[in-house]
PDB file of C-alpha atoms in Angstrom:
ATOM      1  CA  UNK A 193     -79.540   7.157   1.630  1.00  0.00           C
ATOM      2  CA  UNK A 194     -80.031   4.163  -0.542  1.00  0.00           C
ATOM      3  CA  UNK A 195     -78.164   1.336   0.627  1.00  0.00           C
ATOM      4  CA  UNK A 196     -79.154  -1.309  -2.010  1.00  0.00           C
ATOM      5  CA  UNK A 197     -77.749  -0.029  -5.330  1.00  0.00           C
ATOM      6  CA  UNK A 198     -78.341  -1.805  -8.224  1.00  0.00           C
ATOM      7  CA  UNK A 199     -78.504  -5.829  -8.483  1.00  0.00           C
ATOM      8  CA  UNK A 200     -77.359  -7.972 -11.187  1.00  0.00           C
ATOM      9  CA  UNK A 201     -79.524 -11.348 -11.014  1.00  0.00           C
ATOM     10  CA  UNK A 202     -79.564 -12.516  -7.502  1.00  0.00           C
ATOM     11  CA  UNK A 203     -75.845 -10.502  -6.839  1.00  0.00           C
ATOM     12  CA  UNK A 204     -77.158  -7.116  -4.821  1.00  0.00           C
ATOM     13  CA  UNK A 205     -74.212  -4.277  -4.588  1.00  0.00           C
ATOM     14  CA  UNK A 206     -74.694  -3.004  -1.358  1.00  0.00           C
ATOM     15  CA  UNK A 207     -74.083   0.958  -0.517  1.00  0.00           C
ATOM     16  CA  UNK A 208     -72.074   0.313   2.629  1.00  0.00           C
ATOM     17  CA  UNK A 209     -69.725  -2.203   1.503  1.00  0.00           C
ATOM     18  CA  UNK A 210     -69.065  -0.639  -1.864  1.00  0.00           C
ATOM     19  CA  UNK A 211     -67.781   2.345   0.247  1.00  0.00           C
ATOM     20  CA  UNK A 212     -65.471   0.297   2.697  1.00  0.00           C
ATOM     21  CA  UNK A 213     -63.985  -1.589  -0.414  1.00  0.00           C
ATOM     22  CA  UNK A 214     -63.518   1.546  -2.070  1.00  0.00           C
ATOM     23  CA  UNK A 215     -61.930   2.616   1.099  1.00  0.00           C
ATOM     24  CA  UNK A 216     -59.850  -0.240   1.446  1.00  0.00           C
ATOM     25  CA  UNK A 217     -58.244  -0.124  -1.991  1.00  0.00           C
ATOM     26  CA  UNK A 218     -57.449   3.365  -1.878  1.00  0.00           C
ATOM     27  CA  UNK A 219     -55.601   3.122   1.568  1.00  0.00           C
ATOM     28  CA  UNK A 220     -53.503   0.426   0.163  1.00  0.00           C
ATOM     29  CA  UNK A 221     -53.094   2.008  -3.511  1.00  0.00           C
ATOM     30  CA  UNK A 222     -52.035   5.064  -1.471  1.00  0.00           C
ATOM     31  CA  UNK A 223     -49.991   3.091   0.874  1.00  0.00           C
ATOM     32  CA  UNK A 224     -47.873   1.379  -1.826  1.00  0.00           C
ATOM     33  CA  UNK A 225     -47.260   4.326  -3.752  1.00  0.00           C
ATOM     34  CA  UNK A 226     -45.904   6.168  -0.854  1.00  0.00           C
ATOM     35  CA  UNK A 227     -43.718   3.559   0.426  1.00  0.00           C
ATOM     36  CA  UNK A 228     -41.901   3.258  -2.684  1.00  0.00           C
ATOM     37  CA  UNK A 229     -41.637   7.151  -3.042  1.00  0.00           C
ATOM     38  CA  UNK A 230     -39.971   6.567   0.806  1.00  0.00           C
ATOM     39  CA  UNK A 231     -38.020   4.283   0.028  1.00  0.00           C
ATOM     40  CA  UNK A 232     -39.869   1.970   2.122  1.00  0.00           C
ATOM     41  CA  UNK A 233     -40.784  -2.002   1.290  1.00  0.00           C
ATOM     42  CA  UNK A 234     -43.774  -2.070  -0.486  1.00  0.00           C
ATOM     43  CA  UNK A 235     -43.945  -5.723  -0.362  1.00  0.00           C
ATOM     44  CA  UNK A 236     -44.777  -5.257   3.089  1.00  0.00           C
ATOM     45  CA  UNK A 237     -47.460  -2.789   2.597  1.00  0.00           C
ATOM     46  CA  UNK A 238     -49.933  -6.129   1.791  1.00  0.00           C
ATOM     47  CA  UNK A 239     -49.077  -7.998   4.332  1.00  0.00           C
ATOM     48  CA  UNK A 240     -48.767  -5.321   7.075  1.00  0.00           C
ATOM     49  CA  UNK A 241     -52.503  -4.338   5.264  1.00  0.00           C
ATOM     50  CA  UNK A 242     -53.890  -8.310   5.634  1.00  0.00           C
ATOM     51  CA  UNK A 243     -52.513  -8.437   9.399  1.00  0.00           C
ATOM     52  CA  UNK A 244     -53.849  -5.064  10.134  1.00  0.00           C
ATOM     53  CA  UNK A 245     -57.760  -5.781   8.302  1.00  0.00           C
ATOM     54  CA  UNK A 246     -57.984  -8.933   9.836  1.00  0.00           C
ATOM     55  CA  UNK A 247     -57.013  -8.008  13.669  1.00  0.00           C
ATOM     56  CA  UNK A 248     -58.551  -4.654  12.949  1.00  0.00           C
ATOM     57  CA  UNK A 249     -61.997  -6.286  12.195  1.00  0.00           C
ATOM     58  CA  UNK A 250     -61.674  -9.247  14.827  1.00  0.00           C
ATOM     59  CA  UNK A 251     -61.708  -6.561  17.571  1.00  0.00           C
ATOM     60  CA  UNK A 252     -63.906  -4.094  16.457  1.00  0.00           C
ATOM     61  CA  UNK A 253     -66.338  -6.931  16.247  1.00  0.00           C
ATOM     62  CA  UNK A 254     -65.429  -7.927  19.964  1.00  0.00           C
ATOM     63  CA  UNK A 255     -65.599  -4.360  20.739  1.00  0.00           C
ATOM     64  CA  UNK A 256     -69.661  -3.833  19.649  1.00  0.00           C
ATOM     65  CA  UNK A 257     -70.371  -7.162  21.663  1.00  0.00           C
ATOM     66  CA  UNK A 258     -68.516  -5.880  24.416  1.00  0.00           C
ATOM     67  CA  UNK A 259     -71.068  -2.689  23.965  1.00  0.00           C
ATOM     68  CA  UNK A 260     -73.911  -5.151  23.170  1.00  0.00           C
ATOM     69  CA  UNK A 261     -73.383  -7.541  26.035  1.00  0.00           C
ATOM     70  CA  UNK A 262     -76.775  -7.034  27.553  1.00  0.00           C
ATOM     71  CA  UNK A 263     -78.526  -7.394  24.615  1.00  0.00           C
ATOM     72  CA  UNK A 264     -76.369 -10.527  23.679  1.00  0.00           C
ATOM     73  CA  UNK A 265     -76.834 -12.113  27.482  1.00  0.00           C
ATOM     74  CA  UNK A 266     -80.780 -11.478  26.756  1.00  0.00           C
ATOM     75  CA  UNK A 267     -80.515 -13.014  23.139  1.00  0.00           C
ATOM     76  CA  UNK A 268     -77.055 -15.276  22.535  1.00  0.00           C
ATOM     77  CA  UNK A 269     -78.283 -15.984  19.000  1.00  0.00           C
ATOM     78  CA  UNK A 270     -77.032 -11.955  18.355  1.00  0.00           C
ATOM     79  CA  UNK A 271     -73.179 -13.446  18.387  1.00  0.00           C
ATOM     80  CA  UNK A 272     -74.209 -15.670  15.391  1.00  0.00           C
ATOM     81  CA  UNK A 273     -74.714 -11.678  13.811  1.00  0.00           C
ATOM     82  CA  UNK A 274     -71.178 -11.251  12.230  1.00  0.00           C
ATOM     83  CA  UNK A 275     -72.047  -8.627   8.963  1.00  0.00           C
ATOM     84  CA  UNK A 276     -73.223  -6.677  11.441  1.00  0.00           C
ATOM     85  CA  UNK A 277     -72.106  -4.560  14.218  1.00  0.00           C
ATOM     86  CA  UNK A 278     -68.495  -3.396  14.158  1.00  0.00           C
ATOM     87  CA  UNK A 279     -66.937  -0.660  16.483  1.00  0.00           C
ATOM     88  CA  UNK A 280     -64.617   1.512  14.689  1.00  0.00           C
ATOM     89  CA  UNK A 281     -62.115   1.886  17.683  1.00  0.00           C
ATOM     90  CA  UNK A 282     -61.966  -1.184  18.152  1.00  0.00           C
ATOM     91  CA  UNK A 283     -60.431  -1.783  14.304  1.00  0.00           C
ATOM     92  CA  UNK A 284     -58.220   1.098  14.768  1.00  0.00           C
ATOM     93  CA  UNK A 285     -56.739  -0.340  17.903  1.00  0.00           C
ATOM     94  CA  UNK A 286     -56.725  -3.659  16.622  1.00  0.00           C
ATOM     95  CA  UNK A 287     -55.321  -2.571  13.448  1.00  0.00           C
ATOM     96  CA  UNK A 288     -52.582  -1.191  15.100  1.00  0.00           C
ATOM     97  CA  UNK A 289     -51.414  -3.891  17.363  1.00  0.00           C
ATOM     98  CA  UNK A 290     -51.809  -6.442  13.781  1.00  0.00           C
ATOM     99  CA  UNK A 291     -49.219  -3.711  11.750  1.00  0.00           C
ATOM    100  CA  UNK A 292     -47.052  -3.460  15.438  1.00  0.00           C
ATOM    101  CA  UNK A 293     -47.092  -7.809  15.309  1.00  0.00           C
ATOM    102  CA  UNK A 294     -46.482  -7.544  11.629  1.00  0.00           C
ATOM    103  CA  UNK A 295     -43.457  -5.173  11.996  1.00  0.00           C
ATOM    104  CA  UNK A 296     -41.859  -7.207  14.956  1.00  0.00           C
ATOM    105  CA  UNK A 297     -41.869 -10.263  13.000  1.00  0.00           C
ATOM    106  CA  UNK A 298     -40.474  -8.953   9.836  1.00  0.00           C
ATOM    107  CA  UNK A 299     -38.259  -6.267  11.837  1.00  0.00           C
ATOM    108  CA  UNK A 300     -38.845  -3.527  10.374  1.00  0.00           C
ATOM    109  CA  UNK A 301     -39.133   0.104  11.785  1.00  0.00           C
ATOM    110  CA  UNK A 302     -42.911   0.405  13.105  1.00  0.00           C
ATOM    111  CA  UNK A 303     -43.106   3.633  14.140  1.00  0.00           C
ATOM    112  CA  UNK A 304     -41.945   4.622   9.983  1.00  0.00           C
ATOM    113  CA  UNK A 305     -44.786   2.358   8.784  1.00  0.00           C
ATOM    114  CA  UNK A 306     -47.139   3.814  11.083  1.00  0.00           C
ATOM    115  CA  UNK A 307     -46.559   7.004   9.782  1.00  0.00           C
ATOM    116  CA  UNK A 308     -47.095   5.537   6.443  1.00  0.00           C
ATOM    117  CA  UNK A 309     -50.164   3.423   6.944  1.00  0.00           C
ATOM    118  CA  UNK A 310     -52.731   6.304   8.848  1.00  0.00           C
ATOM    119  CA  UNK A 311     -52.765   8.814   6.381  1.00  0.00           C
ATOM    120  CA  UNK A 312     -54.171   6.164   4.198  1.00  0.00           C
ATOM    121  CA  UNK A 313     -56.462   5.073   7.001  1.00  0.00           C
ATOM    122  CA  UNK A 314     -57.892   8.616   7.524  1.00  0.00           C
ATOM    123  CA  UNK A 315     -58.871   8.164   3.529  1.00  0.00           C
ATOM    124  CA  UNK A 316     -60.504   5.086   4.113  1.00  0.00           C
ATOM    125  CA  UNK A 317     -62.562   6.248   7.021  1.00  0.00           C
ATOM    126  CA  UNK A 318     -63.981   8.676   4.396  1.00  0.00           C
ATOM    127  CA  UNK A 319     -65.489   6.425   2.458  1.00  0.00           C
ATOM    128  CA  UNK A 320     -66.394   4.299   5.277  1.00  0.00           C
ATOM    129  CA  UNK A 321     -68.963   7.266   6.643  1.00  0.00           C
ATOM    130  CA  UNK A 322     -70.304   7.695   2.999  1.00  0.00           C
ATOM    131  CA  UNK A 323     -70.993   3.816   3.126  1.00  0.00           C
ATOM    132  CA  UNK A 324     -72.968   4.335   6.880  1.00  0.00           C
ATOM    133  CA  UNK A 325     -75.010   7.457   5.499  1.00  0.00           C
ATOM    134  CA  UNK A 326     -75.834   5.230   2.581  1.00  0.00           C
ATOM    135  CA  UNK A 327     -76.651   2.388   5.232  1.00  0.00           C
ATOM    136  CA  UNK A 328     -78.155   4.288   7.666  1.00  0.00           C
ATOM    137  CA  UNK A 329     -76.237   3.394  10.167  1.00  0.00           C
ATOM    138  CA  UNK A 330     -73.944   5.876  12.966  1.00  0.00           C
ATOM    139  CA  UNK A 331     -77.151   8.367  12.355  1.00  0.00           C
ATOM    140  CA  UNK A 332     -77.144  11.298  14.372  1.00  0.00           C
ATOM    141  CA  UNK A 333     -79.743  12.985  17.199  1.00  0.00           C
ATOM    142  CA  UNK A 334     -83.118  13.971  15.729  1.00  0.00           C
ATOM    143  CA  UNK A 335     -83.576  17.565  14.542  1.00  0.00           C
ATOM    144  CA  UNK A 336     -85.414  20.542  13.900  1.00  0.00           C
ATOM    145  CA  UNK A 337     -83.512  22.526  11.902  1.00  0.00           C
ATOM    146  CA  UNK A 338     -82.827  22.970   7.744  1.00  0.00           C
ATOM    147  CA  UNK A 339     -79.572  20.862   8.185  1.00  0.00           C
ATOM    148  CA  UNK A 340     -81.018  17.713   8.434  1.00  0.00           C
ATOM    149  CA  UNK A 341     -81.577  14.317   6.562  1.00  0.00           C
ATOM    150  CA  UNK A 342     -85.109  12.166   6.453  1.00  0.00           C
ATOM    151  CA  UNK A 343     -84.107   8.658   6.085  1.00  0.00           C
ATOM    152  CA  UNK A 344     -87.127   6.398   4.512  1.00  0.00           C
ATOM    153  CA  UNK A 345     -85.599   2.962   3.983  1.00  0.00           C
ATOM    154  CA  UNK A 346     -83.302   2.618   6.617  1.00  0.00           C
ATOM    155  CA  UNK A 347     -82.542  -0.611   8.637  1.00  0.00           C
ATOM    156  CA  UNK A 348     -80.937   1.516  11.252  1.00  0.00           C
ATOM    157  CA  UNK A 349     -81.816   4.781  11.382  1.00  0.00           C
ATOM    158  CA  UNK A 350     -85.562   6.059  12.335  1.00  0.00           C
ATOM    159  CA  UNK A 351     -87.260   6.921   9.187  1.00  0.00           C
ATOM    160  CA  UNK A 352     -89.556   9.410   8.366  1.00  0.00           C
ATOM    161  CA  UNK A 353     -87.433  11.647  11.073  1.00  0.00           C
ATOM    162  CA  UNK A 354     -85.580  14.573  10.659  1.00  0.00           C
ATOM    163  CA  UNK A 355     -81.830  13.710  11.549  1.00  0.00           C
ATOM    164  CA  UNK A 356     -78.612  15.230  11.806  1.00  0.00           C
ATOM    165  CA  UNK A 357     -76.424  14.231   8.811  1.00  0.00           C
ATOM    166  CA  UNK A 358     -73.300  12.684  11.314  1.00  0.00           C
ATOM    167  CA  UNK A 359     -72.238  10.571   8.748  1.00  0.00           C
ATOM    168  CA  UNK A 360     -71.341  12.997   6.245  1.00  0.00           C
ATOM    169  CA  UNK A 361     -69.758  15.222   8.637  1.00  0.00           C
ATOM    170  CA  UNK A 362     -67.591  12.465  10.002  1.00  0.00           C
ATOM    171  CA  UNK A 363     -67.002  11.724   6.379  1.00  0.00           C
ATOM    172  CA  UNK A 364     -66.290  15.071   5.946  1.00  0.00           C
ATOM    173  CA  UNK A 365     -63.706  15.291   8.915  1.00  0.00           C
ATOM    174  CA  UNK A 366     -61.827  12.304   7.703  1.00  0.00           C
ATOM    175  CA  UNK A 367     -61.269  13.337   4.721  1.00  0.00           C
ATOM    176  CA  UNK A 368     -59.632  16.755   6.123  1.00  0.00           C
ATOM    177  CA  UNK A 369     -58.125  14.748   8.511  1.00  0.00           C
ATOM    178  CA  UNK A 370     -56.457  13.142   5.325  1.00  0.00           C
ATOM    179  CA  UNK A 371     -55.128  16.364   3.712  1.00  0.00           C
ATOM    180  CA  UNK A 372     -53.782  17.620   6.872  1.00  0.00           C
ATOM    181  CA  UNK A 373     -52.027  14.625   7.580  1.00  0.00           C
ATOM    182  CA  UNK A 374     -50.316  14.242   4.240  1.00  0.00           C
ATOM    183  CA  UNK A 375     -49.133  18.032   4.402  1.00  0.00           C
ATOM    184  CA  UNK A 376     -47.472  16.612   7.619  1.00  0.00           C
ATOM    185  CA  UNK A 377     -45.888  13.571   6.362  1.00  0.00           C
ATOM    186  CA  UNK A 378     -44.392  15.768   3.846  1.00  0.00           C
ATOM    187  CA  UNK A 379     -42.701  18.330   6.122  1.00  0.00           C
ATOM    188  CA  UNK A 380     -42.248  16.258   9.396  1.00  0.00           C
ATOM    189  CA  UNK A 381     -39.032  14.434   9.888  1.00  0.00           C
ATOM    190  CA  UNK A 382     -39.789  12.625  13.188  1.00  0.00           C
ATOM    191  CA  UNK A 383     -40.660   8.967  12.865  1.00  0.00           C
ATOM    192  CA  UNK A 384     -44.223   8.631  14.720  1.00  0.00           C
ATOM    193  CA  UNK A 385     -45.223  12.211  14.793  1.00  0.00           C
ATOM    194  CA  UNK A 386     -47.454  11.824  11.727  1.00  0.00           C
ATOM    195  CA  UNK A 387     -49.173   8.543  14.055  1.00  0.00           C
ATOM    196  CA  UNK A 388     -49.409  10.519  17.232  1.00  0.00           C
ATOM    197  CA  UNK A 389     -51.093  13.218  15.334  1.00  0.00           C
ATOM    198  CA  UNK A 390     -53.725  10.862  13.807  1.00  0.00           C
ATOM    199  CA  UNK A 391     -54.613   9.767  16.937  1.00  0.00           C
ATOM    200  CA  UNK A 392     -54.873  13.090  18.669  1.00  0.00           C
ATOM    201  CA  UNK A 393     -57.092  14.461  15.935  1.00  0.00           C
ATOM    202  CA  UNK A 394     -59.130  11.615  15.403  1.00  0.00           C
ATOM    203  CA  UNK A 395     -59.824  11.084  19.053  1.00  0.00           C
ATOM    204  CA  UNK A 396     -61.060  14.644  19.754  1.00  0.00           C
ATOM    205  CA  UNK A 397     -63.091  14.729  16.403  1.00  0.00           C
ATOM    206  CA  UNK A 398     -64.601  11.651  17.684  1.00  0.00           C
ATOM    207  CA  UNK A 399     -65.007  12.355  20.930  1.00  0.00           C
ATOM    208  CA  UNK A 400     -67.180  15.949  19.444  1.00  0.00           C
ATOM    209  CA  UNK A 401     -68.775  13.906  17.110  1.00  0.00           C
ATOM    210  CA  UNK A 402     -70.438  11.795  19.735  1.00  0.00           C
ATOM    211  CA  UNK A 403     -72.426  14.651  21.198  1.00  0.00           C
ATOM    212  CA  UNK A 404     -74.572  14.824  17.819  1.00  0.00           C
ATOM    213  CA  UNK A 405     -74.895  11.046  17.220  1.00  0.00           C
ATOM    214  CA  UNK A 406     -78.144   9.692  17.936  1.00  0.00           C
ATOM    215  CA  UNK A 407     -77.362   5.608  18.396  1.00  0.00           C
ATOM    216  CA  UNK A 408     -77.021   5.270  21.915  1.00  0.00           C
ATOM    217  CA  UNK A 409     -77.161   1.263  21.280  1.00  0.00           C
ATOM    218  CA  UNK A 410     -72.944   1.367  21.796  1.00  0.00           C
ATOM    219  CA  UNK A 411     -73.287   2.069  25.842  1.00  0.00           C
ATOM    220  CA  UNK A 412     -72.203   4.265  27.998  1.00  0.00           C
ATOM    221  CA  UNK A 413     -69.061   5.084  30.668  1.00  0.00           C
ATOM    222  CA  UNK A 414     -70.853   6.937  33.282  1.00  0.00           C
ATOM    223  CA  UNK A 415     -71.672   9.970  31.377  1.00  0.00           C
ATOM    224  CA  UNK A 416     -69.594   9.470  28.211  1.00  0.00           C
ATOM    225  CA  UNK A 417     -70.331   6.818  25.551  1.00  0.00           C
ATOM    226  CA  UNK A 418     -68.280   4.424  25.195  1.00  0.00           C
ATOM    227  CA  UNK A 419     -66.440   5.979  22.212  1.00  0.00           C
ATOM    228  CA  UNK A 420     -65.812   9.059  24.352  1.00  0.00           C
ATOM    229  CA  UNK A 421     -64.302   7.055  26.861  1.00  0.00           C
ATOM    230  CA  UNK A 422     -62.040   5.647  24.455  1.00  0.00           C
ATOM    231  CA  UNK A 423     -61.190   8.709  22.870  1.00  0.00           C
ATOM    232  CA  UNK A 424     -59.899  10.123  26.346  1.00  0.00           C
ATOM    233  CA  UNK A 425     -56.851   7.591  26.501  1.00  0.00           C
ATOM    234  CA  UNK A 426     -56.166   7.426  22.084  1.00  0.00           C
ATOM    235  CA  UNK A 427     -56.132  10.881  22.473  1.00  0.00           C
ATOM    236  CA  UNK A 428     -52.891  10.735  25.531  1.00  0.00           C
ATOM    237  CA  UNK A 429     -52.139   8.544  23.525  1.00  0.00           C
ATOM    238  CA  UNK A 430     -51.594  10.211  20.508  1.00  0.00           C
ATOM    239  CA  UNK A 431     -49.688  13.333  22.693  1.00  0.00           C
ATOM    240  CA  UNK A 432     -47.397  11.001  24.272  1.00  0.00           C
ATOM    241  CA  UNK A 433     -46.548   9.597  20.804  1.00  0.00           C
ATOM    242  CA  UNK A 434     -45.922  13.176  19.532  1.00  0.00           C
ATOM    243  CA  UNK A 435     -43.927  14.272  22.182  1.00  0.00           C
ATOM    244  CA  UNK A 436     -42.203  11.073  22.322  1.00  0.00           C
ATOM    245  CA  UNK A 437     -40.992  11.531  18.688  1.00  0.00           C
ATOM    246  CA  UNK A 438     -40.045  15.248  18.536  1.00  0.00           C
ATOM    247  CA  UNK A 439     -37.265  14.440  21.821  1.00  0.00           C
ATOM    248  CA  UNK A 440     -36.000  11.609  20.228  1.00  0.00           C
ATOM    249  CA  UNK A 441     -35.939  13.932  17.152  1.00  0.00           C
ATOM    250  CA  UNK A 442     -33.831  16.371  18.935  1.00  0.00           C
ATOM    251  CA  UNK A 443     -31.679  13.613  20.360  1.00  0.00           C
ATOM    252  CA  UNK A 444     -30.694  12.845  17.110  1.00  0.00           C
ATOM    253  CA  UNK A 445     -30.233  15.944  14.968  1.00  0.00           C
ATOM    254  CA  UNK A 446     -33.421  14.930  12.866  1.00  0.00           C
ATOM    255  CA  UNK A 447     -35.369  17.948  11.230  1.00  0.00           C
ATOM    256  CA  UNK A 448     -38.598  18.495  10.714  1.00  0.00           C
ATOM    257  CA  UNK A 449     -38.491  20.644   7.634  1.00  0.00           C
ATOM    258  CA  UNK A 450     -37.164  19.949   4.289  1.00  0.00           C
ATOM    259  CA  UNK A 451     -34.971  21.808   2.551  1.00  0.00           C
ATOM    260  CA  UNK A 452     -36.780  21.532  -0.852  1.00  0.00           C
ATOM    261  CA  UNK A 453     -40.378  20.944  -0.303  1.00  0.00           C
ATOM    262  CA  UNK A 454     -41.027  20.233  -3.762  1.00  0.00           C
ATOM    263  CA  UNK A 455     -39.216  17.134  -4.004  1.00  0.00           C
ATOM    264  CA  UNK A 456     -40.556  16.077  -0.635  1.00  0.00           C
ATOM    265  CA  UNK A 457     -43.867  16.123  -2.099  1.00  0.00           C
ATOM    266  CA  UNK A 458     -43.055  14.059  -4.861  1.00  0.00           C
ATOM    267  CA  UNK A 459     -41.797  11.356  -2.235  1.00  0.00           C
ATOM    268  CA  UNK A 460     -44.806  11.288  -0.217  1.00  0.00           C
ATOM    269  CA  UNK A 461     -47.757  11.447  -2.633  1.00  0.00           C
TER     270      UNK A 461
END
């Protein structure tokens, strides 16, 4: 709830972005590990991460003035912004197209370094909602009830107001989102089933989540926000992408159960 931590001279560590970095490095510690337990190139993890982070932030920054164009067509100055105001979907689907560009260019097997990477990504979204409740930011609908947070220093959020904690329980999703995906990864044997599956889940978290956020400022799709609206297609998305992978699984004799779980385990932690 404090977003300014501590400061050393002029040099202020900042709540928020001590959470995403925290994020960040785990997704790629994680990431590396794995890949060599897989058998995978972990040279490529860095790069694949670079290409992702970079597209990944590009468009969820196009994405919140996309949301913000009113705003923006009422004050241009608002684009000269660029800390602020990022859309999480649109780093997600940004992220992905950078890793699919990365992949094609260095042919190698995307759908196995999908299935790698969004595990980690799910971990780093877990910080990331820590950072926003320490911001502020992605607060949810005022409150009357014991469950509830009173923000007093907030740039974002309304202070002095009861509010629903969102960011903790987003925080809180992700990271279960995390566990369940890694027991996957270790059992499932069809490349892109672990992907479709982050998708699917994250998408109808997301899409739940939204009825308890309070920041409207991201717009609206008729009666959805704008994240709903999203959510709808990552979500047949993600189903498409599960399906896709369990016929082609059965097309070629893959399994999704290993014989010694154990040892599978030790490959993908």
């Amino acid at each position: 709830m404090k977003n300014d931590l501590f400061s050393i001279g002029t040099f202020t560590i900042h709540g928020y972005g001590l959470m995403i970095g925290i994020g960040f490095l785990a997704a790629y510690l994680l990431s590396d590990y794995r890949a060599k337990r897989q058998g995978l190139d972990p040279d490529h993890v860095f790069g694949l991460a670079v290409w992702a982070i970079v597209i990944g932030l590009v468009s969820a920054k196009v994405l919140y003035y996309i949301t913000t164009i009113d705003e923006i067509i009422k004050n241009p100055r608002l684009l000269l912004d660029i800390p602020n105001g990022f859309v999480v979907y649109g780093g997600i689907i940004g992220g992905i197209i950078g890793g699919y560009v990365y992949c094609r260019r260095h042919k190698l097997e995307f759908l196995k370094y999908v299935d790698l990477v969004l595990p980690a990504v799910a971990l780093a979204q877990g910080f990331g909602r820590l950072g926003c409740f320490l911001a502020g930011c992605c607060y949810g609908r005022e409150t009357a009830g014991a469950f509830a947070v009173v923000f007093q220093e907030s740039a974002y959020a309304p202070n002095g107001v009861p509010l629903l904690p969102t960011q903790l329980m987003s925080s809180a999703l992700n990271f279960l989102h995390f566990f369940f995906l890694m027991w996957l990864s270790g059992r499932s044997r069809r490349d892109g089933e672990v992907g479709g599956m982050y998708l699917l889940l994250y998408s109808t978290g997301r899409f739940i989540m939204e009825f308890f956020r309070g920041d409207l400022i991201r717009g609206t799709v008729g009666s959805l926000t704008t994240s709903q609206f999203i959510s709808l297609f990552t979500a047949v998305f993600g189903v498409v992408l599960i399906i896709a992978a369990r016929r082609a699984a059965r097309g070629t004799g893959q399994s999704n159960i290993q014989e010694n779980t154990d040892e599978q385990e030790g490959k993908t932690w």
